[in-house]
Coordinates of C-alpha atoms and ligand atoms in Angstrom, one line a residue:
X1 CA 12.5 -4.7 233.6
X2 CA 13.6 -1.1 233.8
X3 CA 14.8 0.4 230.5
X4 CA 18.3 1.0 231.8
X5 CA 18.6 -2.7 232.9
X6 CA 17.8 -4.0 229.5
X7 CA 20.8 -5.5 227.7
X8 CA 20.0 -3.4 224.6
X9 CA 20.3 -0.2 226.7
X10 CA 23.5 -1.5 228.3
X11 CA 25.0 -2.4 224.9
X12 CA 24.4 1.2 223.7
X13 CA 26.0 2.6 226.9
X14 CA 29.1 0.5 226.3
X15 CA 29.1 1.5 222.6
X16 CA 28.7 5.2 223.4
X17 CA 32.1 5.2 225.2
X18 CA 33.8 4.1 222.0
X19 CA 31.7 6.3 219.7
X20 CA 32.1 9.3 222.0
X21 CA 35.8 9.4 221.0
X22 CA 35.3 9.1 217.3
X23 CA 35.0 12.1 215.0
X24 CA 32.2 12.2 212.4
X25 CA 34.7 13.3 209.7
X26 CA 36.6 10.0 210.3
X27 CA 33.4 8.1 209.8
X28 CA 33.0 9.8 206.4
X29 CA 36.7 9.1 205.6
X30 CA 36.2 5.4 206.4
X31 CA 33.0 4.9 204.4
X32 CA 32.7 6.6 201.0
X33 CA 29.1 5.6 200.9
X34 CA 28.2 7.1 204.2
X35 CA 26.2 10.1 202.9
X36 CA 23.8 7.6 201.2
X37 CA 23.9 4.9 203.8
X38 CA 22.8 7.3 206.5
X39 CA 20.1 9.1 204.5
X40 CA 16.5 8.1 204.0
X41 CA 14.1 9.4 201.4
X42 CA 10.3 9.0 201.4
X43 CA 7.1 11.1 201.1
X44 CA 9.0 13.8 199.3
X45 CA 11.5 14.3 202.2
X46 CA 15.2 13.6 202.3
X47 CA 16.4 13.0 205.9
X48 CA 20.2 13.0 206.0
X49 CA 21.5 12.0 209.4
X50 CA 25.0 11.2 208.2
X51 CA 26.5 14.2 210.0
X52 CA 26.0 12.5 213.4
X53 CA 28.3 10.3 215.4
X54 CA 26.4 7.2 214.4
X55 CA 27.9 4.1 212.8
X56 CA 26.2 1.0 211.3
X57 CA 26.7 -0.6 214.7
X58 CA 25.1 2.3 216.5
X59 CA 22.1 2.1 214.2
X60 CA 21.7 -1.6 214.7
X61 CA 21.9 -1.2 218.5
X62 CA 19.4 1.7 218.5
X63 CA 17.0 -0.3 216.4
X64 CA 17.4 -3.3 218.7
X65 CA 16.6 -1.0 221.6
X66 CA 13.4 0.3 219.9
X67 CA 12.2 -3.2 219.2
X68 CA 13.1 -4.4 222.7
X69 CA 11.3 -1.4 224.2
X70 CA 8.1 -2.3 222.3
X71 CA 7.9 0.5 219.7
X72 CA 6.3 -1.7 217.0
X73 CA 3.7 -3.0 219.4
X74 CA 2.7 0.5 220.7
X75 CA 2.6 1.8 217.1
X76 CA 0.2 -1.0 216.2
X77 CA -1.9 -0.2 219.3
X78 CA -2.1 3.4 218.3
X79 CA -3.2 2.7 214.8
X80 CA -5.7 0.1 216.1
X81 CA -7.4 2.8 218.3
X82 CA -6.4 1.2 221.6
X83 CA -6.4 3.5 224.7
X84 CA -2.7 4.1 224.8
X85 CA -3.2 7.4 226.7
X86 CA -3.4 5.5 229.9
X87 CA -3.7 8.4 232.4
X88 CA -6.7 9.8 230.5
X89 CA -8.0 6.4 229.4
X90 CA -8.2 7.6 225.8
X91 CA -7.2 6.4 222.3
X92 CA -4.7 8.5 220.3
X93 CA -6.1 8.8 216.8
X94 CA -4.9 11.9 215.1
X95 CA -3.8 9.4 212.4
X96 CA -7.6 8.7 211.8
X97 CA -8.2 12.4 210.9
X98 CA -6.0 12.0 207.8
X99 CA -6.8 8.4 207.0
X100 CA -7.2 8.7 203.2
X101 CA -7.8 5.0 202.8
X102 CA -11.1 3.2 203.0
X103 CA -9.9 1.3 206.1
X104 CA -12.1 1.6 209.1
X105 CA -10.6 2.8 212.4
X106 CA -12.3 1.4 215.4
X107 CA -12.7 2.8 218.9
X108 CA -14.6 0.5 221.2
X109 CA -16.0 -1.4 218.3
X110 CA -17.2 1.7 216.4
X111 CA -15.7 3.0 213.2
X112 CA -14.7 6.7 213.7
X113 CA -14.2 7.4 210.0
X114 CA -17.8 8.3 209.1
X115 CA -17.9 11.0 211.8
X116 CA -14.5 12.3 210.6
X117 CA -15.7 12.5 207.0
X118 CA -18.9 14.2 208.0
X119 CA -17.0 17.0 209.8
X120 CA -14.5 17.3 206.9
X121 CA -17.5 17.8 204.5
X122 CA -18.9 20.5 206.8
X123 CA -15.5 22.2 206.8
X124 CA -15.4 22.0 203.0
X125 CA -18.9 23.6 202.9
X126 CA -17.9 26.4 205.3
X127 CA -14.6 27.1 203.5
X128 CA -16.4 27.3 200.1
X129 CA -19.1 29.5 201.3
X130 CA -16.8 31.9 203.1
X131 CA -14.1 32.0 200.4
X132 CA -16.8 32.3 197.7
X133 CA -18.4 35.3 199.5
X134 CA -21.7 33.3 199.8
X135 CA -21.7 33.3 203.6
X136 CA -21.7 36.9 204.6
X137 CA -21.5 39.1 207.7
X138 CA -24.5 40.5 209.5
X139 CA -24.7 43.5 207.2
X140 CA -24.5 41.5 204.0
X141 CA -20.8 42.1 203.2
X142 CA -18.4 39.2 202.4
X143 CA -15.7 38.3 205.0
X144 CA -12.2 39.7 204.6
X145 CA -10.6 38.7 207.8
X146 CA -10.8 35.6 210.0
X147 CA -9.6 35.8 213.6
X148 CA -8.8 32.5 215.3
X149 CA -9.0 32.7 219.0
X150 CA -7.3 29.7 220.7
X151 CA -4.1 28.8 222.5
X152 CA -1.6 25.9 222.6
X153 CA -2.6 23.3 220.1
X154 CA -5.7 25.3 219.2
X155 CA -3.4 28.1 218.0
X156 CA 0.1 26.9 217.1
X157 CA -0.9 24.2 214.5
X158 CA -3.2 26.5 212.4
X159 CA -0.9 29.5 212.9
X160 CA 2.2 27.5 211.9
X161 CA 0.6 25.9 208.8
X162 CA -1.3 29.0 207.6
X163 CA 2.0 31.0 207.8
X164 CA 4.0 28.2 206.2
X165 CA 1.5 28.1 203.3
X166 CA 1.3 31.8 202.9
X167 CA 1.9 31.6 199.1
X168 CA -1.2 29.5 198.8
X169 CA -3.4 31.9 200.7
X170 CA -5.9 34.3 199.1
X171 CA -5.3 38.0 199.5
X172 CA -9.0 38.6 199.9
X173 CA -9.2 36.6 203.1
X174 CA -6.6 37.3 205.8
X175 CA -6.1 35.0 208.7
X176 CA -5.1 36.4 212.2
X177 CA -4.4 34.5 215.4
X178 CA -5.0 35.6 218.9
X179 CA -3.7 33.5 221.7
X180 CA -2.2 35.5 224.6
X181 CA -4.5 36.6 227.4
X182 CA -2.4 39.8 227.3
X183 CA -5.0 42.2 226.0
X184 CA -2.4 43.7 223.7
X185 CA -2.7 40.6 221.5
X186 CA -6.4 41.0 220.8
X187 CA -6.3 44.8 220.7
X188 CA -3.4 44.9 218.2
X189 CA -5.2 42.3 216.0
X190 CA -8.5 44.1 216.0
X191 CA -6.9 47.5 215.2
X192 CA -7.8 48.2 211.6
X193 CA -10.2 45.3 211.2
X194 CA -13.7 46.0 210.0
X195 CA -16.2 44.3 212.3
X196 CA -18.7 44.0 209.4
X197 CA -16.3 41.7 207.5
X198 CA -14.6 39.9 210.4
X199 CA -15.3 36.3 211.3
X200 CA -14.1 34.9 214.7
X201 CA -13.4 31.3 215.2
X202 CA -13.2 30.3 218.8
X203 CA -11.0 27.2 218.9
X204 CA -10.8 25.3 222.2
X205 CA -11.0 21.6 222.7
X206 CA -12.4 22.0 226.2
X207 CA -14.0 25.5 225.8
X208 CA -12.9 26.1 229.3
X209 CA -9.4 27.6 228.7
X210 CA -9.2 30.9 230.5
X211 CA -7.2 32.8 227.9
X212 CA -9.4 31.7 225.0
X213 CA -12.6 32.5 226.7
X214 CA -11.4 35.8 228.0
X215 CA -10.3 36.8 224.4
X216 CA -13.5 35.4 222.9
X217 CA -15.7 37.4 225.3
X218 CA -13.7 40.6 224.6
X219 CA -14.0 40.0 220.9
X220 CA -17.7 39.5 221.2
X221 CA -17.9 42.8 223.2
X222 CA -15.9 44.6 220.5
X223 CA -18.3 43.3 217.8
X224 CA -21.4 44.1 219.7
X225 CA -20.2 47.6 220.5
X226 CA -19.2 48.4 217.0
X227 CA -22.3 46.9 215.3
X228 CA -25.0 47.4 217.9
X229 CA -26.9 49.9 215.7
X230 CA -27.0 47.5 212.8
X231 CA -28.4 44.3 214.3
X232 CA -29.4 42.6 217.5
X233 CA -26.6 40.8 219.5
X234 CA -27.8 37.3 218.8
X235 CA -27.8 38.0 215.0
X236 CA -24.3 39.5 215.3
X237 CA -22.9 36.5 217.1
X238 CA -24.6 34.1 214.8
X239 CA -23.0 35.7 211.7
X240 CA -19.6 36.6 213.1
X241 CA -18.7 33.7 215.3
X242 CA -17.9 30.0 214.7
X243 CA -16.4 27.5 217.2
X244 CA -14.3 24.4 217.1
X245 CA -14.7 22.3 220.3
X246 CA -15.6 19.0 221.9
X247 CA -17.8 21.0 224.4
X248 CA -20.9 21.7 222.5
X249 CA -22.8 22.8 225.6
X250 CA -20.3 25.6 226.3
X251 CA -20.3 26.8 222.7
X252 CA -24.1 27.0 222.8
X253 CA -24.0 28.9 226.0
X254 CA -21.6 31.4 224.3
X255 CA -24.3 32.0 221.7
X256 CA -22.7 30.2 218.7
X257 CA -25.3 28.5 216.6
X258 CA -25.0 24.7 216.0
X259 CA -24.4 25.2 212.2
X260 CA -21.3 27.1 213.0
X261 CA -19.9 24.7 215.6
X262 CA -17.4 22.0 214.5
X263 CA -16.9 19.2 216.9
X264 CA -14.0 16.8 217.4
X265 CA -13.2 14.0 219.7
X266 CA -11.4 13.3 223.0
X267 CA -9.0 11.0 221.2
X268 CA -7.5 14.0 219.4
X269 CA -4.8 15.6 221.6
X270 CA -4.6 19.4 221.5
X271 CA -1.1 19.4 220.0
X272 CA -2.1 16.8 217.4
X273 CA -5.3 18.6 216.4
X274 CA -4.6 20.7 213.4
X275 CA -5.9 17.8 211.2
X276 CA -9.3 18.1 212.8
X277 CA -11.7 21.0 212.6
X278 CA -9.0 23.0 214.5
X279 CA -7.6 23.2 211.0
X280 CA -10.6 25.3 209.9
X281 CA -8.6 28.5 209.6
X282 CA -6.2 26.7 207.4
X283 CA -9.0 25.5 205.1
X284 CA -10.4 29.0 205.0
X285 CA -7.0 30.5 204.2
X286 CA -5.8 28.1 201.6
X287 CA -9.0 26.4 200.4
X288 CA -10.3 23.0 201.3
X289 CA -8.6 21.1 198.4
X290 CA -5.2 22.2 199.7
X291 CA -6.2 21.4 203.3
X292 CA -6.9 17.9 201.9
X293 CA -3.4 17.8 200.3
X294 CA -2.0 18.6 203.7
X295 CA -3.9 15.6 205.1
X296 CA -2.7 13.5 202.2
X297 CA 0.9 14.3 202.9
X298 CA 0.5 13.3 206.5
X299 CA -1.3 10.1 205.5
X300 CA 1.6 9.2 203.2
X301 CA 4.0 9.6 206.2
X302 CA 1.7 7.5 208.4
X303 CA 1.8 4.8 205.8
X304 CA 5.6 5.0 205.6
X305 CA 5.8 5.0 209.4
X306 CA 3.7 1.9 210.0
X307 CA 4.9 -0.2 207.1
X308 CA 8.7 0.5 207.0
X309 CA 11.3 -1.4 209.0
X310 CA 12.7 0.9 211.7
X311 CA 16.2 1.2 210.2
X312 CA 14.6 2.6 207.0
X313 CA 11.9 4.6 208.7
X314 CA 12.3 8.3 208.7
X315 CA 10.6 9.3 211.9
X316 CA 12.0 6.2 213.7
X317 CA 15.6 7.0 212.7
X318 CA 15.1 10.7 213.6
X319 CA 13.9 9.5 217.0
X320 CA 16.7 7.1 217.5
X321 CA 19.4 9.5 216.6
X322 CA 17.8 12.1 218.9
X323 CA 17.6 9.6 221.8
X324 CA 21.3 8.6 221.2
X325 CA 22.3 12.2 221.7
X326 CA 20.1 12.8 224.8
X327 CA 20.6 9.6 226.7
X328 CA 24.0 8.3 225.6
X329 CA 26.0 11.4 224.6
X330 CA 24.5 13.8 227.2
X331 CA 23.1 16.4 224.8
X332 CA 19.6 17.3 226.1
X333 CA 18.7 20.2 223.8
X334 CA 17.8 20.1 220.2
X335 CA 17.6 23.1 217.7
X336 CA 15.1 23.3 214.9
X337 CA 16.4 25.6 212.2
X338 CA 14.1 26.0 209.3
X339 CA 15.7 27.7 206.3
X340 CA 12.4 29.1 205.2
X341 CA 10.9 32.3 206.6
X342 CA 7.4 30.9 206.1
X343 CA 8.3 28.2 208.7
X344 CA 8.8 30.9 211.3
X345 CA 6.5 29.2 213.7
X346 CA 7.8 25.7 213.3
X347 CA 10.1 25.8 216.3
X348 CA 7.3 27.0 218.5
X349 CA 4.9 24.4 217.1
X350 CA 7.5 21.6 217.7
X351 CA 8.2 23.0 221.2
X352 CA 4.7 22.2 222.2
X353 CA 4.5 18.9 220.2
X354 CA 7.7 17.6 221.7
X355 CA 8.0 19.2 225.1
X356 CA 4.3 18.8 226.1
X357 CA 4.4 15.2 224.9
X358 CA 7.7 14.0 226.3
X359 CA 8.6 16.5 229.1
X360 CA 7.7 13.7 231.6
X361 CA 9.6 12.4 234.6
X362 CA 7.7 9.2 235.4
X363 CA 7.1 6.2 233.2
X364 CA 3.7 4.7 232.3
X365 CA 3.6 2.9 235.6
X366 CA 4.3 6.1 237.6
X367 CA 7.9 5.2 238.4
X368 CA 10.4 8.1 238.1
X369 CA 12.7 7.5 235.2
X370 CA 16.4 7.2 235.8
X371 CA 17.2 8.4 232.3
X372 CA 16.7 11.7 230.5
X373 CA 13.5 12.0 228.5
X374 CA 12.2 14.8 226.1
X375 CA 14.8 17.4 224.9
X376 CA 14.6 21.1 225.2
X377 CA 13.4 22.2 221.7
X378 CA 14.3 25.7 220.5
X379 CA 15.2 27.4 217.3
X380 CA 14.5 30.1 214.7
X381 CA 14.6 30.5 211.0
X382 CA 17.9 30.6 209.1
X383 CA 19.6 32.7 208.0
X384 CA 18.5 35.0 210.9
X385 CA 19.8 32.5 213.5
X386 CA 23.3 32.6 212.0
X387 CA 23.5 36.2 213.1
X388 CA 22.3 35.5 216.6
X389 CA 22.8 32.2 218.3
X390 CA 24.9 30.2 215.8
X391 CA 28.0 31.4 217.7
X392 CA 26.9 29.1 220.5
X393 CA 26.4 26.2 218.1
X394 CA 29.8 26.6 216.6
X395 CA 32.0 27.5 219.5
X396 CA 29.9 27.1 222.7
X397 CA 30.8 24.6 225.4
X398 CA 27.6 22.7 224.9
X399 CA 27.0 20.6 221.8
X400 CA 23.5 21.1 220.4
X401 CA 22.2 18.6 217.8
X402 CA 20.2 20.5 215.2
X403 CA 17.7 19.9 212.4
X404 CA 18.3 22.0 209.3
X405 CA 15.1 22.1 207.2
X406 CA 15.1 23.6 203.7
X407 CA 13.1 23.4 200.4
X408 CA 15.1 23.0 197.2
X409 CA 12.6 25.2 195.3
X410 CA 11.6 28.6 196.6
X411 CA 8.0 29.7 197.0
X412 CA 8.9 33.1 195.7
X413 CA 10.7 34.1 192.6
X414 CA 12.9 37.0 193.7
X415 CA 16.1 36.4 191.8
X416 CA 19.2 35.2 193.7
X417 CA 17.5 34.7 197.1
X418 CA 17.0 31.0 197.1
X419 CA 20.6 30.2 196.1
X420 CA 21.8 32.2 199.0
X421 CA 19.4 30.5 201.4
X422 CA 20.3 27.1 200.2
X423 CA 24.0 27.8 200.2
X424 CA 23.9 29.1 203.8
X425 CA 21.9 26.1 205.0
X426 CA 24.1 23.5 203.5
X427 CA 27.3 25.4 204.4
X428 CA 26.3 25.7 208.1
X429 CA 26.0 21.9 208.4
X430 CA 29.4 21.6 206.7
X431 CA 31.0 24.1 209.0
X432 CA 29.5 22.5 212.1
X433 CA 30.9 19.1 211.0
X434 CA 34.3 20.3 209.6
X435 CA 35.3 23.0 212.1
X436 CA 38.6 24.8 211.6
X437 CA 41.9 23.7 213.2
X438 CA 44.5 26.0 214.8
X439 CA 46.8 25.2 211.9
X440 CA 44.2 26.3 209.4
X441 CA 43.6 29.5 211.4
X442 CA 47.3 30.3 211.6
X443 CA 47.8 29.7 207.9
X444 CA 44.9 32.1 207.2
X445 CA 46.2 34.8 209.5
X446 CA 49.7 34.5 208.1
X447 CA 48.3 34.9 204.6
X448 CA 46.8 38.1 205.8
X449 CA 50.2 39.3 207.0
X450 CA 49.7 38.7 210.7
X451 CA 52.7 37.3 212.7
X452 CA 54.1 36.6 216.1
X453 CA 52.3 37.2 219.4
X454 CA 49.2 38.8 217.8
X455 CA 48.7 35.8 215.7
X456 CA 49.1 33.3 218.6
X457 CA 46.7 35.4 220.7
X458 CA 44.0 35.5 218.2
X459 CA 44.3 31.9 217.0
X460 CA 42.3 30.1 219.8
X461 CA 39.4 32.5 219.3
X462 CA 39.1 31.6 215.7
X463 CA 39.3 27.9 216.1
X464 CA 36.1 25.9 215.4
X465 CA 36.1 22.5 217.1
X466 CA 33.8 21.0 214.5
X467 CA 32.4 17.5 215.0
X468 CA 29.1 19.1 215.8
X469 CA 26.1 17.0 214.8
X470 CA 23.2 17.9 212.5
X471 CA 20.4 16.4 210.5
X472 CA 19.4 17.9 207.2
X473 CA 15.8 17.7 206.0
X474 CA 15.2 18.6 202.4
X475 CA 11.8 19.1 200.8
X476 CA 11.3 19.7 197.1
X477 CA 9.0 22.6 197.8
X478 CA 7.2 23.9 200.9
X479 CA 3.7 23.0 199.7
X480 CA 0.6 21.5 201.5
X481 CA 1.5 17.9 200.8
X482 CA 5.2 18.1 201.9
X483 CA 4.3 20.2 204.9
X484 CA 1.7 17.5 206.0
X485 CA 4.4 14.9 205.6
X486 CA 6.9 17.0 207.6
X487 CA 4.6 17.5 210.5
X488 CA 3.6 13.8 210.7
X489 CA 7.3 13.0 210.6
X490 CA 7.9 15.0 213.7
X491 CA 4.7 13.6 215.4
X492 CA 5.9 10.1 214.9
X493 CA 9.5 11.0 216.0
X494 CA 8.0 12.2 219.3
X495 CA 5.9 9.0 219.5
X496 CA 8.9 6.7 219.0
X497 CA 11.0 8.5 221.6
X498 CA 8.1 8.4 224.1
X499 CA 7.5 4.7 223.4
X500 CA 11.2 3.9 224.2
X501 CA 11.2 6.0 227.3
X502 CA 8.0 4.2 228.3
X503 CA 6.3 7.5 229.1
X504 CA 2.8 8.6 228.2
X505 CA 3.3 11.1 225.4
X506 CA -0.3 12.0 225.3
X507 CA -1.2 13.7 228.6
X508 CA 0.0 17.1 229.9
X509 CA -0.6 17.2 233.7
X510 CA 2.4 19.4 234.0
X511 CA 0.4 22.4 232.8
X512 CA -2.2 22.1 235.6
X513 CA -0.5 23.4 238.7
X514 CA 0.2 26.9 237.3
X515 CA -3.4 27.2 236.1
X516 CA -4.7 26.2 239.5
X517 CA -2.4 28.6 241.4
X518 CA -3.2 31.5 239.0
X519 CA -6.8 31.3 240.3
X520 CA -5.6 32.1 243.9
X521 CA -3.3 34.9 242.7
X522 CA -6.1 36.3 240.7
X523 CA -8.3 36.4 243.8
X524 CA -5.6 38.2 245.7
X525 CA -5.1 40.8 242.9
X526 CA -8.8 41.4 242.8
X527 CA -9.0 41.7 246.6
X528 CA -6.0 44.1 246.6
X529 CA -3.9 42.2 249.0
X530 CA -1.9 38.9 249.0
X531 CA -3.7 36.1 250.7
X532 CA -2.2 33.5 253.1
X533 CA -0.3 30.4 252.0
X534 CA 2.1 31.9 249.5
X535 CA 5.9 31.7 249.8
X536 CA 7.5 35.0 250.7
X537 CA 8.7 35.8 247.2
X538 CA 5.2 35.2 245.7
X539 CA 3.6 37.2 248.5
X540 CA 6.0 40.1 247.9
X541 CA 5.5 40.0 244.2
X542 CA 1.7 40.2 244.5
X543 CA 2.1 43.2 246.9
X544 CA 4.7 44.9 244.6
X545 CA 2.4 44.6 241.6
X546 CA -0.5 46.0 243.6
X547 CA 1.6 48.9 244.8
X548 CA 2.8 49.6 241.3
X549 CA -0.6 49.6 239.7
X550 CA -2.0 52.9 238.7
X551 CA -5.2 53.6 240.7
X552 CA -8.3 52.7 238.7
X553 CA -6.5 50.2 236.6
X554 CA -7.8 47.1 238.5
Ligands
LIG601 O1 -2.7 24.0 228.9 C1 -2.3 23.1 227.9 C2 -3.4 22.8 226.9 O2 -4.3 22.0 227.5 C3 -2.8 22.2 225.7 O3 -2.6 20.9 225.7 C4 -3.8 22.6 224.7 O4 -3.4 22.5 223.4 C5 -4.1 24.0 225.1 O5 -4.0 24.0 226.5 C6 -5.5 24.6 224.7 O6 -6.5 23.8 225.2 P1 -8.0 24.0 224.6 O7 -8.0 23.6 223.2 O8 -8.9 23.1 225.4 O9 -8.4 25.4 224.8

């Protein structure tokens, strides 16, 4: 039966008409316990979704939909290692990477845990040797800089986590991340780095990604040019390059020695891979024990997710409230607003996690969906966003549900900053909910001495409609454990939504066409003229770029 034909979907549709009219403030007025009743706490995270147009009936209907759509069954299938990534015929087992229990996890009758533990031990060894200055560069000096070369999941996870855990990093070992094929990214990163003390980690699940291989080759060239007088090329690559990949043949062909290659498995999706050896830069930056704390936080969330009834389940309720907005209230975008500068890259990370997972238009059987699926995810840290796009959140014509994320305790001790940060975060959710009526605006303006036409003209511009939804997510502190739990929370949120929409959240065919066509355009650029088969705009753009290029640049 199609999702939209299910009685549980239809019940929500009918209910949405009634709820669409109600104001969130009235829901609070009717239920003095609402703040508690619509908040959940687990794994060191408070998830307050009370500032959404959701009643007890809404929750019950949403949970009924999730059960009806088979969320518990798909969840069990994932944890059991079944091949739920149907278009690639793969299991989905990022949860195994952080399985801190002694439970085996089987794929095709084989326990994957011994292999995972072996790689983790090798990561520990590498982290200890590099951080302790035991493993050295080709000229005998300890490493001071690590450059991760990767893109997508092989970049965003380690970049986001390493940045988020900045206070736990060691000043003697700086982590850099190069992803963009724009040479400016690598060039800017290498400026000021000492090749003798720089270690490159080439991170690519496939080791075929054009951007990563181009950057890796250029980095190797830079190293060989700078140090050619000091050692032969093979020795330089041996000392200064490591790789994380499932393609061991390609890493060997690049010249990286097996002891410096960390494998992982096809059942780890790129955007779910930071828990694997793709997390090596994290372990190098913050130390392996803290990397393990990150895994432990995620494991705690996994246990909560698989063992908690949906109505009390943090990721499940986040998913259901999100889906309510998207499919029943017509709000297809979602803002991620971390009130933590160190979470700078969280919106970009979640963009890939959510939009690459659930940006799908056909269901698991290949039938186009007749309902909206994954939201547009966007955002930036507060308080910066307040001085940029919050205008739109408060007074724009579109309603954007938002996640406000904040830690009660600051990572830094500069006096006065954390109170300001917390006050702004909490006050923004209050302002979005409460709004400001025309009467309130008039009273304020009158108190300032304004009267008559001027007052009436200004009033509508200063009115806030309010009733704008938000979730607030509070951590005690932004540390490895709570960050692990927070990331797993979002991974499972995406899982639950994808399960209800009956889409495959674990493939990404939508990224292929652009890659394929880039090959053709590249040939045209190299040939110096557009080839046949392009649409007129593309043809003209190729010609224009060629005309604009300074001779000798190609
Ligand atoms: O192009 C999309 C994608 O395949 C992502 O899913 C992935 O995270 C990224 O490219 C990088 O892939 P790889 O790790 O194989 O280089």
